[in-house]
Short mmCIF file of C-alpha atoms in Angstrom, two decimals:
data_model
loop_
_atom_site.label_atom_id
_atom_site.label_comp_id
_atom_site.label_asym_id
_atom_site.label_seq_id
_atom_site.Cartn_x
_atom_site.Cartn_y
_atom_site.Cartn_z
CA MET A 57 25.73 15.80 26.45
CA ALA A 58 22.18 16.05 25.15
CA LEU A 59 22.20 16.18 21.37
CA ILE A 60 18.43 16.57 21.22
CA GLU A 61 16.30 18.27 23.85
CA ILE A 62 12.63 18.99 23.36
CA ASN A 63 10.52 20.73 25.95
CA SER A 64 6.70 20.95 26.04
CA VAL A 65 6.49 20.60 22.26
CA THR A 66 3.01 20.81 20.75
CA LYS A 67 1.95 20.61 17.12
CA ALA A 68 -1.39 21.55 15.66
CA TYR A 69 -2.54 21.80 12.04
CA GLY A 70 -5.35 23.95 10.68
CA GLU A 71 -7.01 27.10 12.01
CA GLY A 72 -10.01 28.18 14.06
CA GLU A 73 -12.51 25.40 14.65
CA LEU A 74 -10.64 23.10 12.27
CA VAL A 75 -7.53 22.79 14.42
CA THR A 76 -6.22 19.25 14.81
CA GLN A 77 -3.88 18.92 17.77
CA ILE A 78 -1.32 16.18 17.09
CA LEU A 79 1.26 16.63 19.87
CA HIS A 80 0.11 17.74 23.30
CA GLY A 81 3.29 18.81 25.08
CA VAL A 82 6.13 16.31 24.62
CA SER A 83 9.43 16.58 26.52
CA PHE A 84 12.55 14.42 26.49
CA SER A 85 16.26 14.57 25.74
CA ILE A 86 18.48 12.19 23.81
CA ALA A 87 22.20 11.99 24.51
CA GLU A 88 24.82 11.86 21.80
CA GLY A 89 25.51 8.20 20.95
CA GLU A 90 22.19 6.90 22.29
CA PHE A 91 19.98 4.39 20.42
CA VAL A 92 16.30 5.23 20.98
CA SER A 93 13.11 3.71 19.56
CA ILE A 94 9.97 5.82 19.40
CA MET A 95 6.97 3.51 19.31
CA GLY A 96 3.27 4.06 18.97
CA PRO A 97 0.24 3.03 16.97
CA SER A 98 -0.74 4.69 13.71
CA GLY A 99 -2.03 8.20 14.41
CA SER A 100 -0.20 8.50 17.74
CA GLY A 101 1.89 11.47 16.57
CA LYS A 102 5.21 9.67 16.08
CA SER A 103 5.60 10.73 12.43
CA THR A 104 4.84 14.35 13.33
CA LEU A 105 7.42 14.10 16.10
CA LEU A 106 9.96 12.70 13.63
CA HIS A 107 9.36 15.62 11.28
CA ILE A 108 10.04 18.07 14.10
CA LEU A 109 13.14 16.22 15.32
CA GLY A 110 14.43 16.01 11.74
CA LEU A 111 13.91 19.77 11.25
CA LEU A 112 11.39 19.09 8.47
CA ASP A 113 8.71 20.92 10.46
CA ARG A 114 8.59 23.36 13.37
CA PRO A 115 6.68 22.89 16.64
CA SER A 116 3.59 25.05 17.26
CA THR A 117 4.80 25.78 20.80
CA GLY A 118 7.64 24.54 23.01
CA THR A 119 11.37 24.44 22.36
CA TYR A 120 13.66 22.14 20.41
CA MET A 121 17.39 22.38 21.12
CA PHE A 122 19.64 20.52 18.67
CA ALA A 123 23.35 20.42 19.56
CA ASP A 124 22.82 23.36 21.94
CA LYS A 125 21.13 25.48 19.28
CA ASN A 126 17.56 26.68 19.81
CA THR A 127 16.00 25.75 16.46
CA ALA A 128 13.26 28.39 16.88
CA ASP A 129 15.91 31.10 16.45
CA LEU A 130 17.18 29.72 13.14
CA PRO A 131 15.97 30.66 9.64
CA ASP A 132 14.86 27.90 7.28
CA GLU A 133 18.17 27.99 5.35
CA GLU A 134 20.12 27.32 8.55
CA LEU A 135 17.74 24.48 9.49
CA ALA A 136 18.29 22.96 6.03
CA ARG A 137 22.07 23.23 6.51
CA LEU A 138 21.90 21.61 9.97
CA ARG A 139 19.68 18.84 8.60
CA ASN A 140 21.98 18.14 5.68
CA GLU A 141 25.24 18.23 7.64
CA HIS A 142 24.19 16.52 10.86
CA MET A 143 21.21 14.27 10.07
CA GLY A 144 20.70 11.19 7.95
CA PHE A 145 17.27 9.74 7.08
CA VAL A 146 16.16 6.20 6.26
CA PHE A 147 12.54 5.68 5.16
CA GLN A 148 10.22 2.70 4.86
CA ALA A 149 9.84 3.26 1.11
CA PHE A 150 13.63 3.56 0.48
CA HIS A 151 13.25 6.68 -1.75
CA LEU A 152 15.94 5.66 -4.21
CA LEU A 153 16.03 7.21 -7.68
CA ALA A 154 15.06 4.47 -10.11
CA ARG A 155 17.24 5.40 -13.11
CA THR A 156 20.32 6.20 -11.05
CA SER A 157 23.04 3.76 -10.00
CA VAL A 158 23.46 2.70 -6.39
CA LEU A 159 26.69 4.73 -6.14
CA GLU A 160 25.01 7.88 -7.49
CA ASN A 161 22.03 7.41 -5.16
CA VAL A 162 24.39 7.35 -2.19
CA MET A 163 26.19 10.49 -3.43
CA LEU A 164 22.99 12.56 -3.62
CA PRO A 165 23.18 14.29 -0.19
CA LEU A 166 26.74 15.43 -0.98
CA TYR A 167 25.50 17.70 -3.77
CA TYR A 168 23.80 19.87 -1.13
CA SER A 169 26.80 19.89 1.21
CA SER A 170 30.00 21.90 1.54
CA ILE A 171 32.06 18.75 0.97
CA PRO A 172 34.57 19.09 -1.93
CA LYS A 173 33.46 17.39 -5.12
CA LYS A 174 36.56 15.19 -5.32
CA GLU A 175 35.42 13.47 -2.11
CA TYR A 176 31.98 12.47 -3.43
CA VAL A 177 32.93 9.11 -4.95
CA PRO A 178 35.34 8.00 -2.18
CA ARG A 179 32.78 8.89 0.50
CA ALA A 180 29.97 7.07 -1.30
CA LYS A 181 32.16 3.99 -1.77
CA GLN A 182 33.12 4.06 1.90
CA ALA A 183 29.46 4.31 2.96
CA LEU A 184 28.55 1.35 0.71
CA ALA A 185 31.42 -0.68 2.15
CA HIS A 186 30.03 0.06 5.63
CA VAL A 187 26.76 -1.70 4.74
CA ASN A 188 28.38 -4.49 2.65
CA MET A 189 26.99 -3.22 -0.65
CA SER A 190 30.21 -2.40 -2.55
CA HIS A 191 29.55 -5.23 -5.03
CA ARG A 192 26.29 -3.54 -6.11
CA GLU A 193 27.51 0.01 -6.68
CA GLN A 194 26.84 0.04 -10.45
CA HIS A 195 23.44 -1.68 -10.20
CA LEU A 196 20.11 0.10 -10.50
CA PRO A 197 17.66 -0.06 -7.57
CA SER A 198 15.34 -2.29 -9.63
CA GLN A 199 18.06 -4.95 -9.63
CA LEU A 200 18.19 -5.09 -5.83
CA SER A 201 16.15 -6.96 -3.22
CA GLY A 202 14.19 -5.00 -0.59
CA GLY A 203 16.86 -5.55 2.04
CA GLU A 204 19.60 -4.41 -0.35
CA LYS A 205 17.62 -1.26 -1.20
CA GLN A 206 17.32 -0.44 2.47
CA ARG A 207 21.05 -0.97 2.99
CA VAL A 208 21.72 1.46 0.12
CA ALA A 209 19.36 3.93 1.81
CA ILE A 210 21.34 3.52 5.04
CA ALA A 211 24.59 4.17 3.12
CA ARG A 212 23.04 7.34 1.70
CA ALA A 213 22.05 8.43 5.22
CA LEU A 214 25.66 7.84 6.32
CA VAL A 215 27.49 9.58 3.52
CA ASN A 216 27.59 13.03 5.20
CA ASP A 217 28.89 11.48 8.43
CA PRO A 218 25.86 12.81 10.37
CA LYS A 219 25.54 13.09 14.15
CA VAL A 220 22.16 11.36 14.14
CA ILE A 221 20.34 8.88 11.89
CA PHE A 222 16.55 8.86 11.85
CA ALA A 223 14.99 5.62 10.60
CA ASP A 224 11.24 5.80 9.95
CA GLU A 225 9.74 2.27 9.95
CA PRO A 226 12.96 0.94 8.34
CA THR A 227 11.71 -2.67 8.39
CA GLY A 228 8.13 -1.85 7.36
CA ASN A 229 8.41 -3.15 3.78
CA LEU A 230 10.62 -6.15 4.58
CA ASP A 231 10.02 -9.73 5.67
CA SER A 232 11.13 -10.54 9.22
CA LYS A 233 14.47 -12.13 8.30
CA THR A 234 15.47 -9.22 6.04
CA GLY A 235 14.19 -6.75 8.63
CA GLN A 236 16.47 -8.40 11.17
CA GLN A 237 19.47 -7.96 8.86
CA VAL A 238 18.64 -4.28 8.30
CA MET A 239 18.36 -3.71 12.07
CA ASN A 240 21.72 -5.45 12.53
CA THR A 241 23.19 -2.96 10.03
CA ILE A 242 21.66 -0.02 11.94
CA ASP A 243 22.89 -1.50 15.21
CA ALA A 244 26.43 -1.75 13.81
CA LEU A 245 26.28 2.00 13.04
CA HIS A 246 25.29 2.67 16.62
CA LYS A 247 28.38 0.77 17.73
CA THR A 248 30.52 3.23 15.73
CA GLY A 249 29.13 6.04 17.92
CA LYS A 250 26.17 7.27 15.86
CA THR A 251 23.03 8.49 17.59
CA ILE A 252 20.14 6.40 16.24
CA ILE A 253 16.43 7.20 16.47
CA VAL A 254 14.12 4.52 15.07
CA ILE A 255 10.41 5.20 14.64
CA THR A 256 8.61 1.86 14.57
CA HIS A 257 5.56 -0.10 15.67
CA GLU A 258 7.45 -3.40 15.43
CA THR A 259 8.69 -4.75 18.77
CA THR A 260 11.50 -6.77 17.16
CA ALA A 261 12.93 -3.59 15.60
CA ALA A 262 12.44 -1.58 18.80
CA ALA A 263 14.24 -4.25 20.84
CA PHE A 264 17.57 -3.18 19.35
CA ALA A 265 17.36 0.18 21.15
CA GLN A 266 18.76 1.05 24.56
CA ARG A 267 15.62 2.99 25.36
CA ILE A 268 12.01 2.92 24.16
CA ILE A 269 9.77 5.99 24.20
CA GLN A 270 6.11 5.02 23.79
CA ILE A 271 3.82 7.68 22.37
CA GLY A 272 0.02 7.62 22.29
CA ASP A 273 -2.48 10.34 21.32
CA GLY A 274 0.29 12.91 21.12
CA LEU A 275 1.65 12.28 24.60
CA ILE A 276 4.52 10.22 25.98
CA VAL A 277 3.01 7.14 27.59
CA SER A 278 6.31 5.69 28.83
CA ASP A 279 10.03 6.27 28.49
CA GLN A 280 12.12 3.32 29.63
CA LYS A 281 15.59 1.92 29.23
CA THR A 282 15.40 -1.56 27.75
CA GLU A 283 16.02 -4.25 30.33
CA SER A 284 18.32 -6.50 28.38
CA THR A 285 20.74 -6.20 25.55
CA HIS A 286 19.29 -7.47 22.30
CA ASN A 287 21.81 -10.27 21.86
CA HIS A 288 19.05 -12.81 21.39
CA TYR A 289 18.14 -11.00 18.14
CA HIS A 290 21.66 -11.40 16.74
CA LYS A 291 21.20 -14.74 15.08
#
């Protein structure tokens, strides 16, 4: 089943003569459980596309179906609920709260959910165990390495048990070895059945995906299944 289906999606900012067209009619679908990389140079429209897919922005024209719901029909509150219950986000800059412990950082999305309060700590601990960060749960982000911060961010994205995880340049601030470890962590989540969408310009990160969608100047340039498994990256 298609979890995500976008059809002829365009996005423009501004008005009148100052309109900047970012997306020029993008269509594709992503099945539940798929691992997809969206690649493209800076300014290609991939971040705008991520914002639309993550329900952080609406398309100017075209349709976006998420889990068989037409997102255009939904009010902002419902989009926020869908985003919080079914989507997890991992960003290049980690976005961890500096004065808050690792465990509390991971619990943050639960405060906006319908999950009972008594489950917050067990869920956060379980998510940290998933990414091998249980031994750091009382540390502050400043006491962690870049790779550890990103693993905490992945645990936070996991804590609501979302259908899909969006990772925006997840290896962008990391050296290649640490980036590899972070992609291995994301890959392990995919093996548990999560749908993964990675936005990246790094070929080593993209190589973990089953399918690579290349975007350029707001259009899909290519959409191909990857030829080989990425076993040669699992050192």
